[in-house]
Amino acid sequence: MAELGRREALGLIGAGAGLAAMPALAQALVDLRLPGGNGARAMTGDFPEKGSMILQRGRAPLLETPLDALDGQVFTPNDRFFVRWHYSDIPTSVDVRTFRLTIGGAVRRRLSLSLADLLAMPRVELAAVNQCSGNSRGLFSPRVPGAQWGNGAIGNAKWVGVALRDVLDRAGVAPGAVAVKLGGLDKPPPGAPAFEKSLAIDHARDSEVMIAFQMNGAQLPLLNGFPIRLIVPGWYSTYWIKALDRIEVLTTPDTGYWMDKAYRIPATPGPDVMPGAKDFPTVPINRMLPRAFFTNMGDDATVTARSPFYIRGLAMGGTHGVTRVDLSMDHGRSWHAAPLGPDEGRYGFRLWEATVPGLSPGRYRLALRCTNSAGQTQIAQPIWNPGGFMRNAIESIAVNAT
Ligand SMILES: Nc1nc2c(c(=O)[nH]1)N[C@H]1C(S)=C(S)[C@@H](COP(=O)(O)O)O[C@H]1N2
Ligand SMILES: [Mo]
């Protein structure tokens, strides 16, 4: 098993509230500038295989990637990659010799695959952005319940693994299959539904959805789903089941809690409803939309008047590649294309950069807009929905030239 070592990270996460709920003394604070207030968060370096992260919650872990870890590179380092688990009973060690992935339900042969079995199959490789459905939820106004993320519940990695299709074909999907349900090693508290998600059978068999065992050339950190996780390119990461240990082929749609009740968006374009709206039709959250971020400058930056300054950041296209990133300094009346870095794959991040000519003293607003190859783009007006899902409004920062 040359490529996957035993991963045992700890007493740390499992061992009681201690560590995670209460970060060690004198941690730096970061201000996420949430419109609803209370944006201060502690930085933490206390999680296994993780560097300095924004602590959103200790148990179950919610760790946000700080801006500096996204700056200047399209691949987000594994040790700065954001972390999100629903339930606190998460795997704290995995024995790679005994681990099995089972494939059952409507299949010709039930399978129980070892990691060695998976490593022996043909490999696929793909760059893809992993973004929480609720990334930037903390910026919703009016505020909605749920993790008050800033913009850092996102990361891009190069994933290597096997196509889900190949694994399904090995089991032989039976006629009448409509969906594929997936679950992992984390356990719900008594009485709660396991965190399981489903993909339509054709989506599961599109040969891009993959079971990854490598992230940026290394094995996955435990907190990001070691030893294997699902990658659903272009789709929100609620479907990217971590520590994947079971796959079930279904002949009727999944009516489990996490498909039927949670992670649903209004069935409206946008998906936007009036703040406070209830009882509207919903659909399961699905494809991501284009977004672009500033990474070397935050809001309210100060620059030297009359000298050019350099800005850069990242863009993502959702299900289609980034074709343009535009900047505006006049509230969207005119837009100027920013040069893009190399294309590392349509599902991944793309770097953009620009040099802004010297500004006379004053306060300016710099806005940023991404467009993908399908013509999808961003609008200034933020959406609202009660889940705080799918924010992709145009980002802007204030710049003070002094
Ligand atoms: N097994 C399992 N997989 C899971 C989850 C979970 O709670 N359990 N959360 C999902 C959600 S909502 C997100 S945002 C991503 C986060 O992936 P990451 O922690 O690697 O960044 O994992 C997804 N996969
Ligand atoms: Mo998420």
PDB file of N, CA and C in Angstrom, residues 125-179:
ATOM      1  N   GLU A 125      -7.664  12.412 -12.663  1.00  0.00           N
ATOM      2  CA  GLU A 125      -7.087  13.566 -11.965  1.00  0.00           C
ATOM      3  C   GLU A 125      -7.811  14.814 -12.427  1.00  0.00           C
ATOM      4  N   LEU A 126      -8.052  15.711 -11.492  1.00  0.00           N
ATOM      5  CA  LEU A 126      -8.861  16.883 -11.812  1.00  0.00           C
ATOM      6  C   LEU A 126      -8.630  17.951 -10.748  1.00  0.00           C
ATOM      7  N   ALA A 127      -8.567  19.212 -11.182  1.00  0.00           N
ATOM      8  CA  ALA A 127      -8.575  20.326 -10.218  1.00  0.00           C
ATOM      9  C   ALA A 127     -10.021  20.716 -10.002  1.00  0.00           C
ATOM     10  N   ALA A 128     -10.420  20.918  -8.764  1.00  0.00           N
ATOM     11  CA  ALA A 128     -11.804  21.335  -8.520  1.00  0.00           C
ATOM     12  C   ALA A 128     -11.909  22.118  -7.222  1.00  0.00           C
ATOM     13  N   VAL A 129     -12.726  23.158  -7.292  1.00  0.00           N
ATOM     14  CA  VAL A 129     -13.019  23.979  -6.120  1.00  0.00           C
ATOM     15  C   VAL A 129     -14.035  23.265  -5.247  1.00  0.00           C
ATOM     16  N   ASN A 130     -13.693  23.172  -3.971  1.00  0.00           N
ATOM     17  CA  ASN A 130     -14.593  22.643  -2.946  1.00  0.00           C
ATOM     18  C   ASN A 130     -15.139  23.870  -2.200  1.00  0.00           C
ATOM     19  N   GLN A 131     -16.437  24.107  -2.318  1.00  0.00           N
ATOM     20  CA  GLN A 131     -17.026  25.275  -1.665  1.00  0.00           C
ATOM     21  C   GLN A 131     -18.276  24.864  -0.903  1.00  0.00           C
ATOM     22  N   CYS A 132     -18.322  25.237   0.360  1.00  0.00           N
ATOM     23  CA  CYS A 132     -19.514  24.978   1.166  1.00  0.00           C
ATOM     24  C   CYS A 132     -20.698  25.768   0.608  1.00  0.00           C
ATOM     25  N   SER A 133     -21.862  25.130   0.625  1.00  0.00           N
ATOM     26  CA  SER A 133     -23.098  25.802   0.174  1.00  0.00           C
ATOM     27  C   SER A 133     -23.302  27.118   0.903  1.00  0.00           C
ATOM     28  N   GLY A 134     -22.859  27.151   2.154  1.00  0.00           N
ATOM     29  CA  GLY A 134     -23.058  28.330   3.001  1.00  0.00           C
ATOM     30  C   GLY A 134     -21.838  29.226   3.060  1.00  0.00           C
ATOM     31  N   ASN A 135     -20.884  29.031   2.119  1.00  0.00           N
ATOM     32  CA  ASN A 135     -19.747  29.955   2.125  1.00  0.00           C
ATOM     33  C   ASN A 135     -20.277  31.387   2.013  1.00  0.00           C
ATOM     34  N   SER A 136     -19.735  32.291   2.840  1.00  0.00           N
ATOM     35  CA  SER A 136     -20.136  33.712   2.869  1.00  0.00           C
ATOM     36  C   SER A 136     -21.510  33.939   3.497  1.00  0.00           C
ATOM     37  N   ARG A 137     -22.046  32.913   4.172  1.00  0.00           N
ATOM     38  CA  ARG A 137     -23.367  33.083   4.807  1.00  0.00           C
ATOM     39  C   ARG A 137     -23.384  34.260   5.788  1.00  0.00           C
ATOM     40  N   GLY A 138     -22.255  34.468   6.457  1.00  0.00           N
ATOM     41  CA  GLY A 138     -22.174  35.556   7.426  1.00  0.00           C
ATOM     42  C   GLY A 138     -22.389  36.926   6.806  1.00  0.00           C
ATOM     43  N   LEU A 139     -22.322  37.011   5.478  1.00  0.00           N
ATOM     44  CA  LEU A 139     -22.513  38.293   4.798  1.00  0.00           C
ATOM     45  C   LEU A 139     -23.972  38.508   4.415  1.00  0.00           C
ATOM     46  N   PHE A 140     -24.827  37.523   4.691  1.00  0.00           N
ATOM     47  CA  PHE A 140     -26.245  37.678   4.368  1.00  0.00           C
ATOM     48  C   PHE A 140     -26.872  38.748   5.245  1.00  0.00           C
ATOM     49  N   SER A 141     -27.737  39.526   4.617  1.00  0.00           N
ATOM     50  CA  SER A 141     -28.428  40.567   5.339  1.00  0.00           C
ATOM     51  C   SER A 141     -29.859  40.620   4.810  1.00  0.00           C
ATOM     52  N   PRO A 142     -30.902  40.483   5.674  1.00  0.00           N
ATOM     53  CA  PRO A 142     -30.777  40.139   7.077  1.00  0.00           C
ATOM     54  C   PRO A 142     -30.112  38.780   7.302  1.00  0.00           C
ATOM     55  N   ARG A 143     -29.546  38.698   8.509  1.00  0.00           N
ATOM     56  CA  ARG A 143     -28.795  37.525   8.926  1.00  0.00           C
ATOM     57  C   ARG A 143     -29.652  36.256   8.921  1.00  0.00           C
ATOM     58  N   VAL A 144     -29.025  35.116   8.622  1.00  0.00           N
ATOM     59  CA  VAL A 144     -29.727  33.825   8.670  1.00  0.00           C
ATOM     60  C   VAL A 144     -28.978  32.898   9.624  1.00  0.00           C
ATOM     61  N   PRO A 145     -29.673  31.915  10.216  1.00  0.00           N
ATOM     62  CA  PRO A 145     -28.983  30.999  11.128  1.00  0.00           C
ATOM     63  C   PRO A 145     -28.019  30.078  10.380  1.00  0.00           C
ATOM     64  N   GLY A 146     -27.070  29.526  11.114  1.00  0.00           N
ATOM     65  CA  GLY A 146     -26.074  28.630  10.513  1.00  0.00           C
ATOM     66  C   GLY A 146     -24.692  29.220  10.724  1.00  0.00           C
ATOM     67  N   ALA A 147     -23.679  28.458  10.326  1.00  0.00           N
ATOM     68  CA  ALA A 147     -22.293  28.921  10.504  1.00  0.00           C
ATOM     69  C   ALA A 147     -22.122  30.268   9.815  1.00  0.00           C
ATOM     70  N   GLN A 148     -21.610  31.231  10.554  1.00  0.00           N
ATOM     71  CA  GLN A 148     -21.438  32.582   9.988  1.00  0.00           C
ATOM     72  C   GLN A 148     -20.072  32.669   9.297  1.00  0.00           C
ATOM     73  N   TRP A 149     -19.966  31.952   8.181  1.00  0.00           N
ATOM     74  CA  TRP A 149     -18.720  31.952   7.406  1.00  0.00           C
ATOM     75  C   TRP A 149     -18.477  33.322   6.778  1.00  0.00           C
ATOM     76  N   GLY A 150     -17.212  33.724   6.707  1.00  0.00           N
ATOM     77  CA  GLY A 150     -16.802  34.765   5.774  1.00  0.00           C
ATOM     78  C   GLY A 150     -16.655  34.114   4.404  1.00  0.00           C
ATOM     79  N   ASN A 151     -15.674  34.580   3.622  1.00  0.00           N
ATOM     80  CA  ASN A 151     -15.516  34.013   2.272  1.00  0.00           C
ATOM     81  C   ASN A 151     -14.602  32.787   2.229  1.00  0.00           C
ATOM     82  N   GLY A 152     -14.172  32.282   3.404  1.00  0.00           N
ATOM     83  CA  GLY A 152     -13.128  31.259   3.390  1.00  0.00           C
ATOM     84  C   GLY A 152     -13.572  29.818   3.563  1.00  0.00           C
ATOM     85  N   ALA A 153     -14.870  29.523   3.312  1.00  0.00           N
ATOM     86  CA  ALA A 153     -15.278  28.108   3.307  1.00  0.00           C
ATOM     87  C   ALA A 153     -15.159  27.599   1.877  1.00  0.00           C
ATOM     88  N   ILE A 154     -13.953  27.743   1.350  1.00  0.00           N
ATOM     89  CA  ILE A 154     -13.681  27.421  -0.061  1.00  0.00           C
ATOM     90  C   ILE A 154     -12.209  27.069  -0.208  1.00  0.00           C
ATOM     91  N   GLY A 155     -11.911  26.200  -1.153  1.00  0.00           N
ATOM     92  CA  GLY A 155     -10.520  25.871  -1.465  1.00  0.00           C
ATOM     93  C   GLY A 155     -10.490  25.109  -2.773  1.00  0.00           C
ATOM     94  N   ASN A 156      -9.319  25.087  -3.389  1.00  0.00           N
ATOM     95  CA  ASN A 156      -9.162  24.369  -4.651  1.00  0.00           C
ATOM     96  C   ASN A 156      -8.019  23.380  -4.482  1.00  0.00           C
ATOM     97  N   ALA A 157      -8.191  22.173  -4.995  1.00  0.00           N
ATOM     98  CA  ALA A 157      -7.105  21.199  -4.914  1.00  0.00           C
ATOM     99  C   ALA A 157      -7.052  20.394  -6.194  1.00  0.00           C
ATOM    100  N   LYS A 158      -5.902  19.773  -6.415  1.00  0.00           N
ATOM    101  CA  LYS A 158      -5.801  18.780  -7.472  1.00  0.00           C
ATOM    102  C   LYS A 158      -6.099  17.436  -6.833  1.00  0.00           C
ATOM    103  N   TRP A 159      -7.134  16.789  -7.322  1.00  0.00           N
ATOM    104  CA  TRP A 159      -7.614  15.541  -6.743  1.00  0.00           C
ATOM    105  C   TRP A 159      -7.222  14.387  -7.644  1.00  0.00           C
ATOM    106  N   VAL A 160      -6.749  13.313  -7.077  1.00  0.00           N
ATOM    107  CA  VAL A 160      -6.462  12.089  -7.831  1.00  0.00           C
ATOM    108  C   VAL A 160      -7.257  10.966  -7.180  1.00  0.00           C
ATOM    109  N   GLY A 161      -7.869  10.154  -8.021  1.00  0.00           N
ATOM    110  CA  GLY A 161      -8.643   9.048  -7.482  1.00  0.00           C
ATOM    111  C   GLY A 161      -9.150   8.161  -8.598  1.00  0.00           C
ATOM    112  N   VAL A 162     -10.301   7.559  -8.365  1.00  0.00           N
ATOM    113  CA  VAL A 162     -10.911   6.704  -9.386  1.00  0.00           C
ATOM    114  C   VAL A 162     -12.301   7.255  -9.697  1.00  0.00           C
ATOM    115  N   ALA A 163     -12.735   7.051 -10.936  1.00  0.00           N
ATOM    116  CA  ALA A 163     -14.062   7.535 -11.317  1.00  0.00           C
ATOM    117  C   ALA A 163     -15.122   6.734 -10.561  1.00  0.00           C
ATOM    118  N   LEU A 164     -16.106   7.434 -10.002  1.00  0.00           N
ATOM    119  CA  LEU A 164     -17.208   6.734  -9.334  1.00  0.00           C
ATOM    120  C   LEU A 164     -17.853   5.758 -10.327  1.00  0.00           C
ATOM    121  N   ARG A 165     -17.902   6.169 -11.579  1.00  0.00           N
ATOM    122  CA  ARG A 165     -18.481   5.322 -12.609  1.00  0.00           C
ATOM    123  C   ARG A 165     -17.795   3.954 -12.679  1.00  0.00           C
ATOM    124  N   ASP A 166     -16.473   3.948 -12.611  1.00  0.00           N
ATOM    125  CA  ASP A 166     -15.739   2.681 -12.698  1.00  0.00           C
ATOM    126  C   ASP A 166     -16.071   1.765 -11.526  1.00  0.00           C
ATOM    127  N   VAL A 167     -16.216   2.373 -10.354  1.00  0.00           N
ATOM    128  CA  VAL A 167     -16.563   1.569  -9.176  1.00  0.00           C
ATOM    129  C   VAL A 167     -17.984   1.018  -9.321  1.00  0.00           C
ATOM    130  N   LEU A 168     -18.902   1.866  -9.804  1.00  0.00           N
ATOM    131  CA  LEU A 168     -20.287   1.405  -9.994  1.00  0.00           C
ATOM    132  C   LEU A 168     -20.351   0.307 -11.054  1.00  0.00           C
ATOM    133  N   ASP A 169     -19.565   0.481 -12.111  1.00  0.00           N
ATOM    134  CA  ASP A 169     -19.581  -0.522 -13.183  1.00  0.00           C
ATOM    135  C   ASP A 169     -19.048  -1.866 -12.690  1.00  0.00           C
ATOM    136  N   ARG A 170     -18.101  -1.802 -11.789  1.00  0.00           N
ATOM    137  CA  ARG A 170     -17.560  -3.040 -11.240  1.00  0.00           C
ATOM    138  C   ARG A 170     -18.616  -3.805 -10.462  1.00  0.00           C
ATOM    139  N   ALA A 171     -19.486  -3.041  -9.791  1.00  0.00           N
ATOM    140  CA  ALA A 171     -20.577  -3.689  -9.056  1.00  0.00           C
ATOM    141  C   ALA A 171     -21.717  -4.050 -10.009  1.00  0.00           C
ATOM    142  N   GLY A 172     -21.832  -3.293 -11.098  1.00  0.00           N
ATOM    143  CA  GLY A 172     -22.895  -3.540 -12.066  1.00  0.00           C
ATOM    144  C   GLY A 172     -24.212  -2.928 -11.596  1.00  0.00           C
ATOM    145  N   VAL A 173     -24.527  -1.756 -12.120  1.00  0.00           N
ATOM    146  CA  VAL A 173     -25.757  -1.076 -11.714  1.00  0.00           C
ATOM    147  C   VAL A 173     -26.952  -1.828 -12.300  1.00  0.00           C
ATOM    148  N   ALA A 174     -27.907  -2.171 -11.450  1.00  0.00           N
ATOM    149  CA  ALA A 174     -29.073  -2.938 -11.895  1.00  0.00           C
ATOM    150  C   ALA A 174     -30.047  -2.024 -12.639  1.00  0.00           C
ATOM    151  N   PRO A 175     -30.878  -2.607 -13.536  1.00  0.00           N
ATOM    152  CA  PRO A 175     -31.881  -1.795 -14.225  1.00  0.00           C
ATOM    153  C   PRO A 175     -32.802  -1.143 -13.194  1.00  0.00           C
ATOM    154  N   GLY A 176     -33.267   0.044 -13.521  1.00  0.00           N
ATOM    155  CA  GLY A 176     -34.188   0.726 -12.614  1.00  0.00           C
ATOM    156  C   GLY A 176     -33.511   1.618 -11.592  1.00  0.00           C
ATOM    157  N   ALA A 177     -32.187   1.678 -11.614  1.00  0.00           N
ATOM    158  CA  ALA A 177     -31.481   2.549 -10.667  1.00  0.00           C
ATOM    159  C   ALA A 177     -31.763   4.015 -10.992  1.00  0.00           C
ATOM    160  N   VAL A 178     -32.038   4.811  -9.973  1.00  0.00           N
ATOM    161  CA  VAL A 178     -32.289   6.247 -10.217  1.00  0.00           C
ATOM    162  C   VAL A 178     -31.280   7.152  -9.509  1.00  0.00           C
ATOM    163  N   ALA A 179     -30.680   6.662  -8.445  1.00  0.00           N
ATOM    164  CA  ALA A 179     -29.797   7.535  -7.669  1.00  0.00           C
ATOM    165  C   ALA A 179     -28.745   6.707  -6.954  1.00  0.00           C
TER     166      ALA A 179
END
